mmCIF file of C-alpha atoms in Angstrom:
data_model
loop_
_atom_site.group_PDB
_atom_site.id
_atom_site.type_symbol
_atom_site.label_atom_id
_atom_site.label_comp_id
_atom_site.label_asym_id
_atom_site.label_seq_id
_atom_site.Cartn_x
_atom_site.Cartn_y
_atom_site.Cartn_z
ATOM 1 C CA ILE A 202 6.781 7.904 25.703
ATOM 2 C CA THR A 203 6.741 7.940 29.497
ATOM 3 C CA GLU A 204 3.865 5.443 29.607
ATOM 4 C CA ALA A 205 5.686 3.123 27.189
ATOM 5 C CA MET A 206 8.884 2.966 29.252
ATOM 6 C CA GLY A 207 9.559 -0.630 30.202
ATOM 7 C CA GLY A 208 7.395 -1.775 27.307
ATOM 8 C CA ILE A 209 6.584 -1.053 23.688
ATOM 9 C CA LEU A 210 5.808 2.191 21.873
ATOM 10 C CA PHE A 211 3.984 1.514 18.608
ATOM 11 C CA VAL A 212 4.000 4.447 16.180
ATOM 12 C CA ASP A 213 1.477 3.647 13.453
ATOM 13 C CA GLU A 214 1.622 5.630 10.216
ATOM 14 C CA ALA A 215 4.959 7.010 11.408
ATOM 15 C CA TYR A 216 5.493 8.725 8.056
ATOM 16 C CA ARG A 217 2.947 11.318 9.200
ATOM 17 C CA LEU A 218 5.608 12.633 11.547
ATOM 18 C CA ILE A 219 7.538 13.850 8.506
ATOM 19 C CA PRO A 220 5.034 15.194 5.964
ATOM 20 C CA ALA A 221 5.974 15.250 2.286
ATOM 21 C CA GLN A 222 5.320 18.989 2.227
ATOM 22 C CA LYS A 223 6.036 21.279 5.124
ATOM 23 C CA SER A 224 2.876 23.012 6.325
ATOM 24 C CA ASP A 225 4.278 25.619 8.721
ATOM 25 C CA ASP A 226 7.430 26.951 10.345
ATOM 26 C CA LYS A 227 7.264 24.672 13.400
ATOM 27 C CA ASP A 228 7.899 21.022 12.587
ATOM 28 C CA TYR A 229 6.328 19.161 15.514
ATOM 29 C CA GLY A 230 6.637 15.802 13.758
ATOM 30 C CA LEU A 231 10.409 16.068 13.511
ATOM 31 C CA GLU A 232 10.498 17.249 17.109
ATOM 32 C CA ALA A 233 8.430 14.203 18.156
ATOM 33 C CA LEU A 234 10.703 11.875 16.175
ATOM 34 C CA GLU A 235 13.790 13.349 17.827
ATOM 35 C CA GLU A 236 12.179 12.918 21.251
ATOM 36 C CA ILE A 237 11.468 9.257 20.490
ATOM 37 C CA MET A 238 15.034 8.789 19.206
ATOM 38 C CA SER A 239 16.425 10.280 22.421
ATOM 39 C CA VAL A 240 15.003 7.469 24.565
ATOM 40 C CA MET A 241 15.754 4.565 22.249
ATOM 41 C CA ASP A 242 19.322 4.091 23.482
ATOM 42 C CA CYS A 243 18.372 3.621 27.134
ATOM 43 C CA GLY A 244 17.320 -0.010 26.626
ATOM 44 C CA LYS A 245 14.064 0.475 28.527
ATOM 45 C CA ILE A 246 11.748 0.802 25.559
ATOM 46 C CA VAL A 247 11.060 -0.997 22.308
ATOM 47 C CA VAL A 248 9.849 1.299 19.535
ATOM 48 C CA ILE A 249 8.027 -0.022 16.499
ATOM 49 C CA PHE A 250 7.526 2.349 13.576
ATOM 50 C CA ALA A 251 4.884 1.215 11.101
ATOM 51 C CA GLY A 252 3.948 2.672 7.753
ATOM 52 C CA TYR A 253 3.968 2.257 4.012
ATOM 53 C CA SER A 254 7.441 1.650 2.564
ATOM 54 C CA GLU A 255 7.822 4.707 0.327
ATOM 55 C CA PRO A 256 6.677 7.386 2.810
ATOM 56 C CA MET A 257 8.720 5.718 5.584
ATOM 57 C CA LYS A 258 11.874 6.592 3.640
ATOM 58 C CA ARG A 259 11.257 10.220 4.703
ATOM 59 C CA VAL A 260 11.287 9.159 8.348
ATOM 60 C CA ILE A 261 14.482 7.159 7.945
ATOM 61 C CA SER A 262 16.271 10.069 6.271
ATOM 62 C CA ALA A 263 14.891 12.725 8.650
ATOM 63 C CA ASN A 264 17.116 11.725 11.556
ATOM 64 C CA GLU A 265 20.776 10.772 11.145
ATOM 65 C CA GLY A 266 20.621 8.361 14.072
ATOM 66 C CA PHE A 267 17.571 6.502 12.836
ATOM 67 C CA THR A 268 19.372 3.615 11.116
ATOM 68 C CA ARG A 269 21.751 3.244 14.053
ATOM 69 C CA ARG A 270 18.864 2.921 16.499
ATOM 70 C CA VAL A 271 16.424 1.042 14.275
ATOM 71 C CA THR A 272 18.358 -2.085 13.443
ATOM 72 C CA LYS A 273 15.554 -4.265 12.096
ATOM 73 C CA ILE A 274 13.334 -3.243 9.201
ATOM 74 C CA PHE A 275 10.578 -5.585 8.088
ATOM 75 C CA CYS A 276 8.729 -5.043 4.824
ATOM 76 C CA PHE A 277 5.434 -6.842 4.392
ATOM 77 C CA SER A 278 3.786 -7.407 1.050
ATOM 78 C CA ASP A 279 0.415 -5.823 0.399
ATOM 79 C CA PHE A 280 -2.583 -8.076 0.881
ATOM 80 C CA ASN A 281 -3.780 -9.850 -2.243
ATOM 81 C CA THR A 282 -7.499 -10.163 -2.975
ATOM 82 C CA ARG A 283 -7.748 -13.584 -1.342
ATOM 83 C CA GLU A 284 -6.133 -12.288 1.841
ATOM 84 C CA LEU A 285 -8.490 -9.291 1.844
ATOM 85 C CA ALA A 286 -11.420 -11.709 1.469
ATOM 86 C CA GLU A 287 -10.071 -13.726 4.399
ATOM 87 C CA ILE A 288 -9.888 -10.536 6.487
ATOM 88 C CA VAL A 289 -13.556 -9.849 5.664
ATOM 89 C CA HIS A 290 -14.450 -13.332 6.898
ATOM 90 C CA ILE A 291 -12.375 -12.974 10.056
ATOM 91 C CA LYS A 292 -14.001 -9.621 10.864
ATOM 92 C CA MET A 293 -17.480 -11.031 10.319
ATOM 93 C CA LYS A 294 -16.719 -14.122 12.410
ATOM 94 C CA HIS A 295 -15.164 -12.248 15.347
ATOM 95 C CA GLN A 296 -17.469 -9.270 15.774
ATOM 96 C CA VAL A 297 -17.461 -7.123 18.867
ATOM 97 C CA VAL A 298 -20.715 -6.075 20.519
ATOM 98 C CA ASP A 299 -20.318 -2.359 19.768
ATOM 99 C CA SER A 300 -19.643 -2.988 16.058
ATOM 100 C CA SER A 301 -22.185 -1.718 13.531
ATOM 101 C CA LEU A 302 -21.980 -5.207 12.016
ATOM 102 C CA TYR A 303 -22.735 -7.072 15.249
ATOM 103 C CA GLY A 304 -25.283 -9.802 14.579
ATOM 104 C CA PHE A 305 -24.870 -9.649 10.811
ATOM 105 C CA LYS A 306 -23.472 -12.481 8.721
ATOM 106 C CA LEU A 307 -22.368 -13.140 5.180
ATOM 107 C CA HIS A 308 -24.578 -15.047 2.760
ATOM 108 C CA PRO A 309 -23.164 -18.519 1.947
ATOM 109 C CA LEU A 310 -22.381 -17.317 -1.598
ATOM 110 C CA CYS A 311 -19.975 -14.757 -0.085
ATOM 111 C CA GLY A 312 -17.234 -17.343 0.275
ATOM 112 C CA ILE A 313 -13.579 -16.389 0.195
ATOM 113 C CA GLU A 314 -13.132 -17.323 -3.473
ATOM 114 C CA ASN A 315 -16.186 -15.351 -4.631
ATOM 115 C CA LEU A 316 -15.227 -12.379 -2.505
ATOM 116 C CA ALA A 317 -11.655 -12.455 -3.864
ATOM 117 C CA ILE A 318 -13.061 -12.394 -7.407
ATOM 118 C CA LEU A 319 -15.325 -9.476 -6.487
ATOM 119 C CA LEU A 320 -12.378 -7.518 -5.069
ATOM 120 C CA GLU A 321 -10.312 -8.289 -8.167
ATOM 121 C CA LYS A 322 -13.085 -6.968 -10.442
ATOM 122 C CA GLU A 323 -14.196 -3.958 -8.409
ATOM 123 C CA THR A 324 -10.823 -2.583 -7.304
ATOM 124 C CA THR A 325 -7.660 -1.716 -9.144
ATOM 125 C CA GLU A 326 -4.234 -2.930 -8.143
ATOM 126 C CA LYS A 327 -3.320 0.681 -7.348
ATOM 127 C CA GLN A 328 -6.333 1.049 -5.018
ATOM 128 C CA ARG A 329 -5.499 -2.191 -3.228
ATOM 129 C CA ARG A 330 -1.849 -1.170 -2.893
ATOM 130 C CA GLU A 331 -2.690 2.282 -1.521
ATOM 131 C CA MET A 332 -5.473 1.169 0.820
ATOM 132 C CA ASN A 333 -4.360 -2.373 1.554
ATOM 133 C CA GLY A 334 -6.441 -3.737 4.455
ATOM 134 C CA GLY A 335 -8.084 -0.326 4.787
ATOM 135 C CA ILE A 336 -10.542 -1.393 2.094
ATOM 136 C CA VAL A 337 -12.269 -3.892 4.372
ATOM 137 C CA ASP A 338 -13.982 -1.789 7.067
ATOM 138 C CA PRO A 339 -15.586 0.812 4.785
ATOM 139 C CA MET A 340 -16.627 -1.932 2.375
ATOM 140 C CA LEU A 341 -18.407 -3.806 5.170
ATOM 141 C CA THR A 342 -19.988 -0.646 6.586
ATOM 142 C CA ASN A 343 -21.273 0.346 3.151
ATOM 143 C CA ALA A 344 -22.479 -3.206 2.497
ATOM 144 C CA ARG A 345 -24.495 -3.077 5.715
ATOM 145 C CA GLU A 346 -25.985 0.268 4.640
ATOM 146 C CA ASN A 347 -26.811 -1.196 1.226
ATOM 147 C CA LEU A 348 -28.566 -4.100 2.944
ATOM 148 C CA ASP A 349 -30.684 -1.615 4.911
ATOM 149 C CA LEU A 350 -31.588 0.305 1.749
ATOM 150 C CA ARG A 351 -32.229 -2.827 -0.284
ATOM 151 C CA LEU A 352 -34.802 -4.331 2.046
ATOM 152 C CA ASP A 353 -38.458 -3.431 2.065
ATOM 153 C CA LEU A 354 -39.583 -1.619 5.221
ATOM 154 C CA ALA A 355 -42.172 -4.343 5.793
ATOM 155 C CA CYS A 356 -39.521 -7.088 5.868
ATOM 156 C CA THR A 357 -39.651 -8.993 9.161
ATOM 157 C CA ASP A 358 -37.565 -12.026 8.213
ATOM 158 C CA VAL A 359 -34.589 -11.989 10.595
ATOM 159 C CA GLU A 360 -32.458 -13.958 8.144
ATOM 160 C CA SER A 361 -33.009 -11.377 5.396
ATOM 161 C CA LEU A 362 -32.506 -8.476 7.798
ATOM 162 C CA THR A 363 -29.114 -9.735 8.991
ATOM 163 C CA THR A 364 -27.547 -11.372 5.921
ATOM 164 C CA ILE A 365 -25.116 -9.408 3.757
ATOM 165 C CA THR A 366 -25.119 -10.604 0.138
ATOM 166 C CA MET A 367 -22.562 -10.398 -2.659
ATOM 167 C CA GLU A 368 -24.545 -7.518 -4.146
ATOM 168 C CA ASP A 369 -24.328 -5.666 -0.813
ATOM 169 C CA LEU A 370 -20.557 -6.196 -0.785
ATOM 170 C CA ARG A 371 -20.252 -5.107 -4.425
ATOM 171 C CA GLU A 372 -22.140 -1.899 -3.658
ATOM 172 C CA GLY A 373 -20.089 -1.493 -0.491
ATOM 173 C CA VAL A 374 -16.874 -1.438 -2.518
ATOM 174 C CA ARG A 375 -18.330 0.812 -5.214
ATOM 175 C CA LEU A 376 -19.629 3.370 -2.706
ATOM 176 C CA PHE A 377 -16.291 3.456 -0.929
ATOM 177 C CA LEU A 378 -14.231 3.887 -4.070
ATOM 178 C CA LYS A 379 -16.331 6.442 -5.911
#
């Protein structure tokens, strides 16, 4: 909180502050929430609470002053399969050097439309709703691992060694969701 003064405090997965079931006698999450609430009136900090809609209701009801201090609530729709496919493409296009996917690319058949169809077939609506964009990273990591397993040890073709196929992505989703 002290470091965020004069700026923004972003609390991701804020619903974790107020667990659905109490685990012990000391509720540090509620204590943390109350500490955050205590500085919100000073005007020197912007606090953004992020989380899934349903669990966030616990946070809102946990502190009587929450709705007075948090005056704007934005609800974003879950990503659809096309948007998830677009995220895959963005991640593959803008890789960082320390990424396990650095230097890898998608096969031309792994276009957004084909990838959206794959996600529609291989995931349920419930899985997409619960995991949302969280599907993408493990799917790509598993696809990369599938590529490694799929190739013959004698393969020296750089193109083959660095190109993730639709089958790799399919296996990536299946491994993640099993």
